[in-house]
Short mmCIF file of C-alpha atoms in Angstrom, two decimals:
data_model
loop_
_atom_site.label_atom_id
_atom_site.label_comp_id
_atom_site.label_asym_id
_atom_site.label_seq_id
_atom_site.Cartn_x
_atom_site.Cartn_y
_atom_site.Cartn_z
CA MET A 167 74.07 120.93 123.87
CA GLY A 168 77.87 120.77 124.23
CA SER A 169 80.24 119.85 121.47
CA ILE A 170 81.32 116.25 121.00
CA LYS A 171 84.74 115.61 122.47
CA GLN A 172 87.39 113.36 121.00
CA PHE A 173 88.77 110.77 123.38
CA GLN A 174 91.39 108.08 123.49
CA VAL A 175 91.33 104.76 125.28
CA THR A 176 94.42 104.18 127.44
CA PHE A 177 95.73 100.73 128.32
CA ASP A 178 98.10 100.11 131.21
CA CYS A 179 100.44 97.28 130.22
CA ALA A 180 103.94 95.83 130.54
CA GLU A 181 104.88 95.90 126.83
CA PRO A 182 103.20 98.86 125.09
CA GLU A 183 104.34 98.22 121.53
CA ARG A 184 103.52 94.50 121.64
CA VAL A 185 100.02 95.13 123.03
CA ALA A 186 99.40 98.02 120.62
CA ARG A 187 100.34 95.90 117.62
CA PHE A 188 97.99 93.15 118.87
CA TRP A 189 95.10 95.63 118.99
CA CYS A 190 96.04 97.00 115.54
CA GLU A 191 95.50 93.49 114.18
CA VAL A 192 92.25 92.98 116.13
CA LEU A 193 90.65 96.26 115.06
CA GLY A 194 92.29 97.02 111.72
CA TYR A 195 94.05 100.02 113.28
CA VAL A 196 97.45 101.31 112.18
CA VAL A 197 100.53 102.78 113.80
CA PRO A 198 100.63 106.49 112.92
CA PRO A 199 103.72 108.08 111.36
CA PRO A 200 106.53 108.92 113.78
CA PRO A 201 106.88 112.48 115.11
CA GLU A 202 108.30 115.08 112.74
CA GLY A 203 112.06 114.84 112.47
CA PHE A 204 112.20 111.06 112.98
CA ALA A 205 112.30 108.46 110.20
CA THR A 206 110.91 105.69 112.43
CA TRP A 207 109.35 105.15 115.83
CA GLU A 208 112.56 103.31 116.80
CA ASP A 209 114.56 106.48 116.05
CA PHE A 210 112.16 108.50 118.18
CA ASP A 211 112.34 105.95 121.00
CA ARG A 212 116.17 106.06 121.00
CA SER A 213 116.01 109.85 121.43
CA LEU A 214 114.26 109.46 124.80
CA PRO A 215 116.01 109.04 128.15
CA PRO A 216 116.67 105.34 128.84
CA GLU A 217 113.93 105.10 131.48
CA ARG A 218 111.33 106.40 128.99
CA GLN A 219 112.33 104.17 126.06
CA GLY A 220 109.58 101.68 125.21
CA SER A 221 107.23 103.31 127.73
CA ALA A 222 104.37 104.11 125.34
CA PHE A 223 102.92 103.29 121.94
CA VAL A 224 99.88 104.40 119.92
CA CYS A 225 97.57 103.04 117.27
CA VAL A 226 94.81 104.82 115.38
CA ASP A 227 91.79 104.08 113.23
CA PRO A 228 92.94 104.71 109.64
CA SER A 229 89.49 106.14 108.82
CA GLY A 230 89.78 108.65 111.67
CA VAL A 231 86.42 107.59 113.11
CA GLY A 232 87.40 105.39 116.05
CA PRO A 233 89.24 106.57 119.15
CA ARG A 234 93.02 106.70 119.40
CA LEU A 235 94.42 103.85 121.50
CA PHE A 236 97.30 104.73 123.84
CA PHE A 237 99.38 102.04 125.57
CA GLN A 238 101.52 102.99 128.54
CA ARG A 239 103.97 100.92 130.51
CA VAL A 240 103.17 100.60 134.21
CA PRO A 241 105.22 98.75 136.83
CA GLU A 242 102.39 96.70 138.32
CA GLY A 243 100.81 93.72 136.61
CA LYS A 244 97.10 93.14 136.10
CA VAL A 245 95.59 91.77 139.31
CA VAL A 246 91.79 91.83 139.02
CA LYS A 247 89.06 92.09 136.39
CA ASN A 248 89.06 95.21 134.22
CA ARG A 249 86.61 97.93 135.23
CA LEU A 250 86.33 98.88 131.56
CA HIS A 251 86.64 96.65 128.52
CA LEU A 252 86.24 96.83 124.76
CA ASP A 253 83.43 95.07 122.92
CA VAL A 254 84.66 94.10 119.46
CA ARG A 255 81.45 94.18 117.43
CA VAL A 256 81.66 91.29 114.94
CA GLY A 257 78.13 89.91 115.26
CA THR A 258 76.05 93.07 114.93
CA GLY A 259 72.68 92.25 113.40
CA LEU A 260 73.27 88.50 113.50
CA VAL A 261 71.30 86.07 115.68
CA GLY A 262 71.41 82.43 116.66
CA GLU A 263 73.76 80.07 114.83
CA GLU A 264 74.78 82.72 112.30
CA ARG A 265 75.96 85.00 115.13
CA LEU A 266 77.78 82.14 116.89
CA ALA A 267 79.58 81.24 113.65
CA ALA A 268 80.77 84.85 113.21
CA LEU A 269 81.94 85.00 116.83
CA GLU A 270 83.76 81.67 116.56
CA ALA A 271 85.49 82.64 113.31
CA GLU A 272 86.78 85.88 114.82
CA CYS A 273 87.74 84.05 118.01
CA ALA A 274 89.91 81.65 115.99
CA ARG A 275 91.61 84.55 114.21
CA LEU A 276 92.37 86.32 117.50
CA ILE A 277 93.64 83.16 119.21
CA ALA A 278 96.20 82.92 116.41
CA LEU A 279 97.33 86.45 117.40
CA GLY A 280 97.76 85.40 121.04
CA ALA A 281 94.33 86.11 122.53
CA VAL A 282 92.75 83.65 124.95
CA ARG A 283 89.15 82.48 124.86
CA VAL A 284 87.63 82.69 128.36
CA ARG A 285 84.01 81.64 127.95
CA LEU A 286 80.88 81.86 125.85
CA LEU A 287 78.01 83.83 127.33
CA PRO A 288 75.04 82.12 125.64
CA ALA A 289 71.98 83.98 124.41
CA ASP A 290 69.19 84.48 126.92
CA ASP A 291 65.82 86.25 126.95
CA TYR A 292 67.50 89.68 126.70
CA ASP A 293 70.90 89.42 124.99
CA GLU A 294 72.46 87.55 122.09
CA SER A 295 75.54 85.40 122.65
CA CYS A 296 79.00 86.90 123.11
CA LEU A 297 82.48 85.54 123.76
CA VAL A 298 84.63 86.76 126.65
CA MET A 299 88.30 86.86 125.67
CA GLN A 300 91.63 88.14 126.98
CA ASP A 301 94.30 90.02 125.07
CA ILE A 302 97.98 89.11 125.16
CA GLU A 303 98.42 90.61 128.65
CA GLY A 304 95.23 89.18 130.13
CA ASN A 305 92.92 92.21 129.70
CA GLU A 306 89.32 91.14 129.18
CA PHE A 307 87.35 92.08 126.08
CA CYS A 308 84.25 90.69 124.41
CA LEU A 309 83.45 89.57 120.91
CA ASP A 310 79.93 90.87 120.57
#
């Protein structure tokens, strides 16, 4: 069996720092320290050529368990549904009304950060309920 590989999740977006800071709040992630030799990320950013300034941002799980999230500026806007999305697991182990209450509470918190509620996918014979949402640039994710 091969070794487990580390991976990062990369987001294409228009405003990397803004989107990264949104996801820091959603997931409890943090912005890592700036590269060696720079007091702040702003200092590092100013050291780049003008066309590269503001082109990327990162956030990390402070426990070191979750994947690194990388946000990169791209010229094109989002056009169609994501082929990959994050499931933010807030209702694990909960069922019925208790699960819905947990999903709704987290939904309200994220709306205050700029997220948009899209729709509730109600429980059926196979799956518990989840909420489809969009981040601040319209990328879909689920509260699960």
